[in-house]
């Protein structure tokens, strides 16, 4: 239905249309947004429905300012044009858009906070593969710079099931290649270079002069941007500003299908980088980020740092970083993350929190100045400089520690183990399980938790077993996430179902063995018996038919 047109020349007439649409029942939001198969998201009216539902659920966007961009994956360019036209039709005042439609998740949080914007949209399915047969997603951040609460996402989902129409301008696509301001109807569109703001923020946090000197003295690194959004940020920061040798940044052009890569920075999907780091021509440091730039992986020469250890090591070395040298409030980790950082928090006598999986649970703790650093086992580390995890921030933190101490990645990590002991830790993912089977498995383990205490599995005696329940000290909300089984010797198993998958269910089993003396063993071997215990307790083979995990990280 044509509503009205502006008094303009015929050739660039803008028409506000109200288009009737059928509701969608599969737009339930996961962690911070929707994540779907690209083909689902590319259905007619799918993105339109979601965006209008979001705008409706938050009480409209009239007069508001939003930040918009994506990680460059397939459908980024189409969805972004739809969103711009829907925003203008809903009387948004201003949209700040990343040049060419690109913005990383951490950069978006920065731009949002810096401009006191009302919300942000990042078009990304994070570390999931892209392309026509991959995944697409939309992440929504509130004016806090972080992901919205479950109540808001529930309200958005409820709206997607009842929505009957959406508003959109019928107008040619907007040119997002040029920096500057343009208008669509009454809405201002400001195309910005998000890299510039991001570099300025990093310069304020870290000792760039010391890192520059490190490179001048011959230090070498490789950063794998995995054909995703961080390429331009990494080129600018590591090569141009800090003087890392040309060629230090690999796969730096964002591609719609990430060049066929699965942009998840771990030992499996970042294999070319891992192979290089374990070869005889390995540089001093290796790092990778995921699709939207919030995850990171750190490697030294023939050496891998687990994300759980990385969080603990960064926390232990906070004083080398100019922005934190006067002290940090505290640290938080997801329950599934290893307990390594808990020992650092104790030694430093700072606040320590365990939260459910998902970055949004850290935000209240950061807002209320309870914590400065946060981390998850899934290659996510960050601080209160923004409200998302930040991949390049973590790499710069490591570079800054190396520059300040003159020690290698391996030396820093091994010294840490000598000081605090070592948490041998791995995550086992059982993928593509029938959701009914997975739900039943979890329910059955939960119901027998109290009966496990005192029993022994593969040599491990259970000391405590409980569902993890988090009571947020700020808003009083309570969240249940995962089941924890603790053993007499300090080892742990955490079971939980993934909340980010796009097909079937993924059972994640997190295993940890704490050692104070044997610091030089292979994690897989160290966790062999605990793996058996985990399989037995949850009857994984009997219920799923799987004798081993599909992915171990
Ligand atoms: C996964 C990770 C979790 C992270 C989330 C978003 O969620 O495990 O730590 O916050 O992706 O990047 P999951 O699939 O386990 O629910
Ligand atoms: Zn991500």
Coordinates of C-alpha atoms and ligand atoms in Angstrom, one line a residue:
X1 CA 0.0 0.0 0.0
X2 CA 1.4 3.4 -1.0
X3 CA 1.1 5.8 1.9
X4 CA 2.6 9.1 0.8
X5 CA 5.4 10.6 -1.1
X6 CA 7.6 13.5 -0.5
X7 CA 7.4 16.6 -2.5
X8 CA 10.4 15.9 -4.7
X9 CA 11.3 15.4 -8.3
X10 CA 9.7 12.5 -9.9
X11 CA 13.1 10.8 -10.5
X12 CA 14.1 10.5 -6.9
X13 CA 10.7 10.2 -5.4
X14 CA 10.6 8.2 -2.2
X15 CA 7.5 6.3 -1.4
X16 CA 6.7 5.0 2.0
X17 CA 5.2 1.6 1.7
X18 CA 3.4 -0.4 4.2
X19 CA 3.8 -4.0 3.1
X20 CA 1.6 -6.7 4.5
X21 CA 3.5 -9.8 5.6
X22 CA 3.0 -13.1 7.2
X23 CA 4.5 -13.6 10.7
X24 CA 7.6 -15.8 11.1
X25 CA 7.8 -18.4 13.9
X26 CA 11.5 -19.1 13.5
X27 CA 13.0 -15.8 14.5
X28 CA 13.8 -16.7 18.1
X29 CA 16.9 -14.8 19.1
X30 CA 19.9 -16.6 20.5
X31 CA 22.9 -14.9 22.0
X32 CA 22.3 -11.3 21.1
X33 CA 20.4 -11.7 17.9
X34 CA 19.2 -14.1 15.2
X35 CA 21.4 -16.5 13.4
X36 CA 20.0 -18.5 10.6
X37 CA 20.9 -20.3 7.4
X38 CA 21.5 -17.7 4.7
X39 CA 18.8 -19.2 2.6
X40 CA 16.3 -18.7 5.5
X41 CA 17.3 -15.2 6.1
X42 CA 17.2 -14.4 2.4
X43 CA 13.5 -15.4 2.1
X44 CA 11.3 -12.5 1.0
X45 CA 10.3 -10.3 3.9
X46 CA 12.4 -12.3 6.5
X47 CA 14.9 -9.5 7.4
X48 CA 12.1 -6.9 7.0
X49 CA 9.9 -8.8 9.5
X50 CA 12.7 -9.1 12.0
X51 CA 13.8 -5.5 11.9
X52 CA 10.2 -4.1 12.0
X53 CA 9.5 -6.4 15.0
X54 CA 12.6 -5.2 16.7
X55 CA 11.7 -1.6 16.2
X56 CA 8.1 -2.3 17.4
X57 CA 9.2 -4.3 20.4
X58 CA 11.5 -1.5 21.7
X59 CA 8.7 1.1 21.4
X60 CA 9.7 2.5 18.0
X61 CA 12.8 4.3 16.8
X62 CA 11.4 7.7 16.1
X63 CA 14.1 10.3 16.7
X64 CA 16.7 7.7 17.6
X65 CA 20.2 7.1 16.4
X66 CA 21.5 3.6 15.5
X67 CA 24.9 2.3 14.3
X68 CA 24.8 -0.2 11.4
X69 CA 27.2 -2.4 9.6
X70 CA 28.2 -6.1 9.1
X71 CA 31.1 -8.5 8.7
X72 CA 30.8 -8.5 4.9
X73 CA 29.3 -11.9 4.6
X74 CA 26.8 -13.0 1.9
X75 CA 23.6 -11.0 2.1
X76 CA 25.3 -8.2 4.2
X77 CA 24.9 -5.8 1.2
X78 CA 21.2 -6.6 0.6
X79 CA 20.1 -6.7 4.2
X80 CA 21.8 -3.4 5.0
X81 CA 19.9 -1.6 2.3
X82 CA 16.6 -3.0 3.5
X83 CA 17.4 -2.0 7.1
X84 CA 18.3 1.6 6.0
X85 CA 15.0 1.9 4.2
X86 CA 13.0 0.5 7.1
X87 CA 14.8 2.7 9.6
X88 CA 14.0 5.8 7.6
X89 CA 10.4 4.7 7.2
X90 CA 10.1 4.3 10.9
X91 CA 11.3 7.9 11.5
X92 CA 14.7 7.1 12.8
X93 CA 16.7 10.3 13.1
X94 CA 20.2 9.1 12.2
X95 CA 22.0 6.0 11.1
X96 CA 25.8 5.8 11.5
X97 CA 26.9 3.2 8.9
X98 CA 30.3 1.6 8.4
X99 CA 31.9 2.4 5.1
X100 CA 30.8 -0.2 2.4
X101 CA 28.4 -1.6 5.0
X102 CA 31.3 -3.1 7.1
X103 CA 31.8 -2.8 10.8
X104 CA 33.3 -5.3 13.3
X105 CA 31.4 -6.1 16.5
X106 CA 33.8 -4.4 18.8
X107 CA 34.1 -1.4 16.5
X108 CA 30.3 -1.1 16.5
X109 CA 30.2 -1.1 20.3
X110 CA 32.8 1.6 20.3
X111 CA 31.0 3.8 17.7
X112 CA 27.7 3.3 19.6
X113 CA 29.1 4.3 23.0
X114 CA 31.2 7.2 21.6
X115 CA 28.1 8.7 19.8
X116 CA 25.7 7.9 22.6
X117 CA 23.6 6.1 20.1
X118 CA 20.4 4.3 21.0
X119 CA 21.2 1.0 19.4
X120 CA 23.3 -0.9 17.1
X121 CA 22.9 -3.6 14.5
X122 CA 25.7 -5.9 13.3
X123 CA 24.9 -8.1 10.4
X124 CA 26.9 -11.2 11.2
X125 CA 26.6 -14.9 12.2
X126 CA 29.9 -14.3 14.1
X127 CA 32.2 -17.3 13.6
X128 CA 29.8 -19.4 11.6
X129 CA 30.6 -19.9 7.9
X130 CA 29.2 -17.5 5.4
X131 CA 28.1 -17.6 1.8
X132 CA 24.8 -18.7 0.2
X133 CA 25.0 -22.1 1.9
X134 CA 26.4 -20.7 5.1
X135 CA 24.8 -18.6 7.9
X136 CA 23.6 -15.1 8.2
X137 CA 22.6 -13.2 11.3
X138 CA 21.7 -9.9 12.9
X139 CA 23.0 -8.9 16.3
X140 CA 21.2 -6.2 18.2
X141 CA 22.9 -4.0 20.8
X142 CA 21.2 -1.5 23.1
X143 CA 22.4 1.9 24.1
X144 CA 24.6 0.2 26.7
X145 CA 26.8 -1.0 23.8
X146 CA 26.1 -4.6 24.6
X147 CA 23.6 -7.3 23.7
X148 CA 20.0 -6.8 24.9
X149 CA 18.5 -8.7 27.8
X150 CA 16.5 -11.9 27.4
X151 CA 13.3 -10.0 28.2
X152 CA 13.9 -7.7 25.2
X153 CA 14.8 -10.6 22.9
X154 CA 11.7 -12.5 24.0
X155 CA 9.6 -9.4 23.3
X156 CA 11.1 -9.1 19.8
X157 CA 10.5 -12.8 19.2
X158 CA 6.9 -12.5 20.3
X159 CA 6.4 -9.6 17.9
X160 CA 7.8 -11.6 15.0
X161 CA 5.0 -14.1 15.5
X162 CA 2.2 -11.6 15.3
X163 CA 3.5 -8.8 13.0
X164 CA 1.3 -8.2 10.0
X165 CA 3.1 -5.3 8.2
X166 CA 6.2 -3.3 8.0
X167 CA 7.2 0.1 6.7
X168 CA 9.8 0.6 4.1
X169 CA 10.9 3.3 1.7
X170 CA 10.7 2.4 -1.9
X171 CA 13.9 4.1 -3.2
X172 CA 17.1 3.2 -5.0
X173 CA 19.9 1.8 -2.9
X174 CA 22.1 4.1 -0.9
X175 CA 25.7 4.5 -1.9
X176 CA 27.7 3.4 1.2
X177 CA 31.2 3.7 -0.4
X178 CA 31.7 7.4 0.3
X179 CA 32.4 8.8 3.8
X180 CA 30.0 11.6 4.6
X181 CA 26.4 12.6 5.3
X182 CA 23.4 12.0 3.1
X183 CA 19.7 11.9 3.7
X184 CA 16.9 9.4 3.1
X185 CA 13.6 11.2 3.7
X186 CA 14.1 12.9 7.0
X187 CA 16.8 10.5 8.2
X188 CA 20.4 11.4 8.2
X189 CA 22.8 8.6 7.1
X190 CA 26.4 9.2 8.1
X191 CA 28.9 6.8 6.5
X192 CA 32.0 6.6 8.7
X193 CA 35.3 4.9 8.6
X194 CA 35.0 2.7 11.8
X195 CA 38.7 1.7 11.6
X196 CA 39.7 5.2 12.5
X197 CA 37.7 5.4 15.7
X198 CA 38.9 1.9 16.7
X199 CA 42.5 2.7 16.2
X200 CA 42.1 5.9 18.3
X201 CA 40.6 3.8 21.1
X202 CA 43.4 1.2 21.1
X203 CA 46.0 3.9 21.1
X204 CA 44.5 5.2 24.4
X205 CA 44.6 1.8 26.0
X206 CA 48.0 0.3 25.0
X207 CA 51.6 1.4 24.9
X208 CA 51.9 1.8 21.1
X209 CA 55.4 3.3 21.4
X210 CA 56.7 0.1 23.2
X211 CA 55.0 -2.2 20.7
X212 CA 56.5 -0.2 17.8
X213 CA 59.9 -0.6 19.3
X214 CA 59.3 -4.3 19.6
X215 CA 58.8 -4.6 15.9
X216 CA 61.7 -2.3 15.2
X217 CA 63.8 -4.8 17.1
X218 CA 62.8 -7.6 14.8
X219 CA 59.8 -9.1 16.5
X220 CA 57.6 -11.0 14.0
X221 CA 53.9 -11.8 14.0
X222 CA 51.2 -13.2 11.8
X223 CA 47.6 -12.2 12.1
X224 CA 45.0 -14.2 10.2
X225 CA 41.9 -12.1 9.5
X226 CA 40.3 -15.2 7.9
X227 CA 38.9 -13.2 4.9
X228 CA 36.5 -11.5 7.4
X229 CA 35.9 -8.1 8.8
X230 CA 39.1 -7.5 10.9
X231 CA 41.4 -7.4 7.8
X232 CA 41.3 -3.6 7.4
X233 CA 41.6 -3.0 11.2
X234 CA 44.6 -5.4 11.4
X235 CA 46.4 -4.0 8.4
X236 CA 46.0 -0.5 9.7
X237 CA 47.1 -1.2 13.3
X238 CA 49.7 -3.9 13.0
X239 CA 51.4 -3.0 9.7
X240 CA 50.8 0.7 9.2
X241 CA 50.7 2.1 12.7
X242 CA 52.9 -0.3 14.7
X243 CA 55.3 -1.2 11.9
X244 CA 54.9 -5.0 11.8
X245 CA 56.6 -6.2 8.5
X246 CA 54.5 -6.1 5.4
X247 CA 52.7 -9.4 4.9
X248 CA 52.2 -9.9 8.7
X249 CA 48.4 -9.7 8.1
X250 CA 46.9 -12.6 6.1
X251 CA 43.5 -13.0 4.4
X252 CA 42.8 -9.3 5.0
X253 CA 40.1 -8.7 2.4
X254 CA 36.6 -9.4 3.7
X255 CA 34.8 -11.8 1.3
X256 CA 31.1 -12.8 1.2
X257 CA 31.9 -16.5 1.8
X258 CA 35.2 -15.8 3.7
X259 CA 37.0 -17.5 0.8
X260 CA 35.5 -20.8 1.9
X261 CA 37.1 -20.5 5.3
X262 CA 35.2 -21.2 8.5
X263 CA 36.1 -18.0 10.3
X264 CA 36.4 -19.4 13.8
X265 CA 39.9 -18.8 15.3
X266 CA 40.7 -22.2 16.9
X267 CA 43.1 -25.0 16.3
X268 CA 40.8 -26.7 13.8
X269 CA 39.4 -23.9 11.6
X270 CA 42.5 -21.7 11.6
X271 CA 44.7 -24.7 10.6
X272 CA 47.0 -22.9 8.1
X273 CA 47.9 -20.4 10.8
X274 CA 48.4 -23.3 13.3
X275 CA 50.6 -25.2 10.8
X276 CA 52.7 -22.1 10.2
X277 CA 53.1 -21.5 14.0
X278 CA 54.2 -25.1 14.5
X279 CA 56.7 -25.0 11.6
X280 CA 60.3 -24.0 11.7
X281 CA 59.6 -20.6 10.2
X282 CA 57.0 -19.6 12.8
X283 CA 57.0 -15.9 13.7
X284 CA 57.1 -14.9 17.3
X285 CA 53.4 -14.5 17.6
X286 CA 50.4 -15.9 15.7
X287 CA 46.8 -14.6 16.1
X288 CA 43.5 -14.9 14.4
X289 CA 40.0 -13.3 14.8
X290 CA 36.6 -14.6 13.8
X291 CA 34.1 -13.3 11.2
X292 CA 33.0 -10.2 13.1
X293 CA 36.2 -9.6 15.1
X294 CA 35.2 -10.4 18.7
X295 CA 37.0 -13.7 19.1
X296 CA 40.7 -14.2 19.2
X297 CA 43.3 -17.0 19.2
X298 CA 46.9 -16.6 20.5
X299 CA 49.8 -18.8 19.6
X300 CA 53.5 -18.5 20.2
X301 CA 56.2 -20.5 18.4
X302 CA 55.1 -24.1 18.5
X303 CA 52.9 -23.1 21.3
X304 CA 49.1 -22.6 21.8
X305 CA 47.5 -20.5 24.6
X306 CA 44.1 -21.7 25.7
X307 CA 41.6 -18.9 25.9
X308 CA 41.0 -19.7 29.6
X309 CA 44.7 -19.3 30.3
X310 CA 44.9 -16.2 28.1
X311 CA 42.2 -14.5 30.3
X312 CA 44.1 -15.4 33.4
X313 CA 47.5 -14.3 32.0
X314 CA 46.2 -10.9 30.8
X315 CA 44.6 -10.4 34.2
X316 CA 47.9 -11.3 36.0
X317 CA 49.8 -8.8 33.8
X318 CA 47.4 -5.9 33.8
X319 CA 49.9 -3.5 35.3
X320 CA 51.9 -3.4 32.0
X321 CA 49.0 -1.8 30.2
X322 CA 48.7 2.0 30.5
X323 CA 44.9 2.1 30.7
X324 CA 44.8 -0.4 33.5
X325 CA 48.0 0.3 35.4
X326 CA 46.2 2.1 38.2
X327 CA 44.2 -1.0 39.0
X328 CA 41.4 -3.1 37.8
X329 CA 38.0 -3.7 39.5
X330 CA 37.8 -7.4 39.0
X331 CA 37.4 -10.2 36.5
X332 CA 34.6 -12.4 35.3
X333 CA 34.5 -15.7 33.3
X334 CA 31.7 -17.9 32.0
X335 CA 31.1 -20.9 34.2
X336 CA 32.3 -23.2 31.4
X337 CA 35.6 -21.4 31.2
X338 CA 38.5 -23.0 33.2
X339 CA 39.1 -21.9 36.8
X340 CA 42.6 -20.6 36.0
X341 CA 41.6 -16.9 36.4
X342 CA 40.0 -17.6 39.8
X343 CA 43.4 -18.1 41.3
X344 CA 44.7 -14.8 39.8
X345 CA 41.7 -13.0 41.2
X346 CA 42.4 -14.4 44.6
X347 CA 46.1 -13.5 44.5
X348 CA 45.4 -10.0 43.3
X349 CA 42.5 -9.7 45.7
X350 CA 40.1 -8.4 43.1
X351 CA 36.4 -9.1 42.4
X352 CA 35.7 -12.5 40.8
X353 CA 32.5 -13.6 39.1
X354 CA 31.2 -16.7 37.2
X355 CA 28.4 -16.1 34.8
X356 CA 26.4 -18.1 32.3
X357 CA 27.7 -18.4 28.7
X358 CA 27.2 -15.3 26.6
X359 CA 28.8 -11.9 26.7
X360 CA 25.6 -10.1 27.7
X361 CA 26.0 -11.5 31.3
X362 CA 29.2 -9.5 31.7
X363 CA 27.7 -6.2 30.9
X364 CA 26.0 -5.4 34.2
X365 CA 29.2 -6.3 36.0
X366 CA 31.2 -3.9 33.8
X367 CA 28.5 -1.1 34.0
X368 CA 28.5 -1.4 37.8
X369 CA 32.3 -1.3 37.9
X370 CA 32.6 -4.7 39.5
X371 CA 34.8 -6.1 36.8
X372 CA 37.3 -4.7 34.2
X373 CA 38.2 -7.9 32.3
X374 CA 36.0 -10.7 31.1
X375 CA 36.5 -13.9 29.1
X376 CA 35.0 -17.1 27.8
X377 CA 36.6 -20.4 26.9
X378 CA 35.3 -19.9 23.3
X379 CA 38.1 -17.6 22.4
X380 CA 36.5 -14.4 23.7
X381 CA 38.3 -11.9 25.8
X382 CA 37.6 -8.3 26.5
X383 CA 37.4 -5.4 28.9
X384 CA 35.1 -2.6 29.9
X385 CA 36.4 -0.3 27.1
X386 CA 33.4 -1.5 25.2
X387 CA 30.6 -4.0 25.9
X388 CA 31.6 -6.8 23.5
X389 CA 34.5 -9.1 23.5
X390 CA 37.3 -7.7 21.3
X391 CA 39.7 -9.8 19.2
X392 CA 42.3 -7.2 18.2
X393 CA 42.3 -5.8 21.8
X394 CA 43.4 -9.2 23.0
X395 CA 46.2 -9.4 20.5
X396 CA 47.5 -5.9 21.4
X397 CA 47.3 -6.9 25.1
X398 CA 49.7 -9.8 24.4
X399 CA 52.0 -7.6 22.3
X400 CA 52.1 -5.0 25.0
X401 CA 53.0 -7.7 27.7
X402 CA 55.7 -9.1 25.4
X403 CA 57.1 -5.6 24.7
X404 CA 57.1 -4.8 28.5
X405 CA 58.7 -8.0 29.7
X406 CA 60.8 -9.0 26.7
X407 CA 59.5 -12.6 27.1
X408 CA 58.0 -14.9 24.5
X409 CA 54.4 -16.1 24.5
X410 CA 55.6 -19.5 25.8
X411 CA 57.8 -18.0 28.5
X412 CA 55.0 -15.8 29.8
X413 CA 52.5 -18.8 29.8
X414 CA 55.0 -21.2 31.5
X415 CA 55.9 -18.7 34.1
X416 CA 52.2 -18.3 34.8
X417 CA 51.8 -22.1 35.3
X418 CA 54.7 -22.2 37.6
X419 CA 53.2 -19.5 39.7
X420 CA 49.6 -20.7 39.8
X421 CA 49.5 -24.3 38.5
X422 CA 48.0 -25.4 35.3
X423 CA 44.4 -26.1 34.3
X424 CA 44.5 -28.7 31.6
X425 CA 41.3 -27.9 29.7
X426 CA 39.5 -28.9 26.5
X427 CA 36.0 -28.5 25.1
X428 CA 34.3 -31.5 23.4
X429 CA 31.5 -30.7 21.0
X430 CA 29.0 -33.4 20.0
X431 CA 27.2 -31.9 17.0
X432 CA 24.0 -32.5 15.0
X433 CA 22.2 -34.3 17.8
X434 CA 18.5 -34.6 17.5
X435 CA 17.1 -31.8 19.7
X436 CA 14.7 -34.2 21.6
X437 CA 17.6 -36.5 22.4
X438 CA 19.8 -33.7 23.5
X439 CA 17.1 -32.1 25.7
X440 CA 16.3 -35.5 27.3
X441 CA 20.0 -36.1 28.0
X442 CA 20.4 -32.9 29.8
X443 CA 17.2 -33.3 31.8
X444 CA 18.2 -36.8 32.8
X445 CA 21.7 -35.8 33.9
X446 CA 20.1 -32.9 35.9
X447 CA 17.7 -35.2 37.6
X448 CA 20.4 -37.5 38.8
X449 CA 23.0 -34.9 39.8
X450 CA 22.5 -35.3 43.6
X451 CA 22.9 -39.1 43.3
X452 CA 26.3 -38.7 41.6
X453 CA 28.0 -37.4 44.7
X454 CA 30.3 -40.0 46.3
X455 CA 30.3 -42.2 43.2
X456 CA 33.5 -42.8 41.1
X457 CA 33.7 -42.7 37.3
X458 CA 36.9 -43.7 35.5
X459 CA 38.8 -43.1 38.7
X460 CA 37.2 -39.7 39.5
X461 CA 35.1 -39.4 42.6
X462 CA 32.3 -36.8 42.5
X463 CA 32.4 -34.3 45.3
X464 CA 29.7 -31.9 44.1
X465 CA 27.2 -31.8 41.3
X466 CA 24.7 -29.0 40.6
X467 CA 22.9 -27.0 37.8
X468 CA 24.7 -23.7 37.4
X469 CA 22.4 -20.9 38.4
X470 CA 23.5 -17.3 38.2
X471 CA 21.9 -14.5 40.2
X472 CA 22.8 -11.2 38.7
X473 CA 23.9 -8.9 41.5
X474 CA 22.8 -5.8 39.5
X475 CA 19.3 -6.6 38.2
X476 CA 18.5 -9.5 40.4
X477 CA 17.6 -11.8 37.4
X478 CA 18.3 -15.5 37.7
X479 CA 19.6 -17.7 34.8
X480 CA 20.2 -21.4 34.7
X481 CA 22.9 -22.5 32.3
X482 CA 24.6 -25.9 32.2
X483 CA 25.3 -28.6 34.7
X484 CA 28.5 -28.8 36.7
X485 CA 30.1 -32.0 38.1
X486 CA 33.1 -31.4 40.4
X487 CA 35.5 -34.1 41.6
X488 CA 37.5 -34.6 44.7
X489 CA 40.9 -33.7 43.1
X490 CA 39.6 -30.4 41.8
X491 CA 38.7 -31.6 38.3
X492 CA 35.4 -30.5 36.7
X493 CA 33.0 -31.4 34.0
X494 CA 30.5 -28.9 32.6
X495 CA 27.7 -30.0 30.3
X496 CA 25.6 -27.5 28.3
X497 CA 23.7 -27.2 25.1
X498 CA 24.8 -24.7 22.5
X499 CA 22.5 -21.7 22.0
X500 CA 24.0 -20.5 18.8
X501 CA 23.6 -23.5 16.4
X502 CA 21.5 -23.3 13.2
X503 CA 20.7 -27.0 12.8
X504 CA 20.1 -29.7 15.4
X505 CA 21.6 -29.5 18.9
X506 CA 25.2 -29.4 19.9
X507 CA 26.2 -30.8 23.3
X508 CA 29.2 -29.1 24.7
X509 CA 31.2 -30.9 27.4
X510 CA 34.0 -28.9 29.1
X511 CA 36.7 -30.8 30.9
X512 CA 39.3 -29.4 33.3
X513 CA 42.0 -31.1 35.4
X514 CA 44.1 -28.9 37.7
X515 CA 47.8 -29.8 38.2
X516 CA 50.5 -28.0 40.3
X517 CA 53.4 -30.2 39.4
X518 CA 53.0 -31.9 36.0
X519 CA 53.0 -28.7 33.9
X520 CA 54.3 -30.1 30.6
X521 CA 51.8 -32.8 29.6
X522 CA 49.5 -33.1 26.6
X523 CA 46.0 -31.9 27.4
X524 CA 44.3 -34.8 25.6
X525 CA 46.2 -37.4 27.5
X526 CA 45.7 -35.6 30.8
X527 CA 42.0 -35.5 30.2
X528 CA 41.6 -39.0 28.9
X529 CA 40.1 -40.5 32.0
X530 CA 37.9 -37.5 32.7
X531 CA 36.6 -37.8 29.2
X532 CA 35.6 -41.4 29.9
X533 CA 33.9 -40.2 33.1
X534 CA 32.0 -37.5 31.1
X535 CA 30.8 -40.0 28.5
X536 CA 29.7 -42.4 31.2
X537 CA 27.8 -39.9 33.4
X538 CA 25.8 -38.5 30.6
X539 CA 25.5 -41.8 28.7
X540 CA 26.6 -40.0 25.6
X541 CA 27.3 -43.0 23.4
X542 CA 24.1 -44.8 24.4
X543 CA 22.0 -41.8 23.7
X544 CA 23.6 -40.2 20.7
X545 CA 25.4 -43.1 19.1
X546 CA 28.6 -41.1 19.1
X547 CA 31.7 -42.7 20.5
X548 CA 33.7 -39.5 20.5
X549 CA 33.3 -35.7 20.1
X550 CA 33.0 -34.2 16.6
X551 CA 35.2 -31.2 17.5
X552 CA 37.7 -30.8 20.3
X553 CA 39.0 -27.3 21.0
Ligands
LIG1 C1 29.0 -19.8 21.7 C2 30.1 -19.8 22.8 C3 29.9 -18.7 23.8 C4 29.7 -17.4 23.0 C5 28.7 -17.5 21.9 C6 28.7 -16.2 21.0 O1 27.8 -20.0 22.3 O2 30.2 -21.0 23.5 O3 30.9 -18.6 24.7 O4 29.4 -16.3 23.8 O5 29.0 -18.6 21.1 O6 30.0 -16.0 20.4 P1 27.1 -21.5 22.5 O7 27.0 -22.0 21.1 O8 28.0 -22.3 23.3 O9 25.8 -21.2 23.1
LIG2 ZN1 32.1 -13.3 16.8

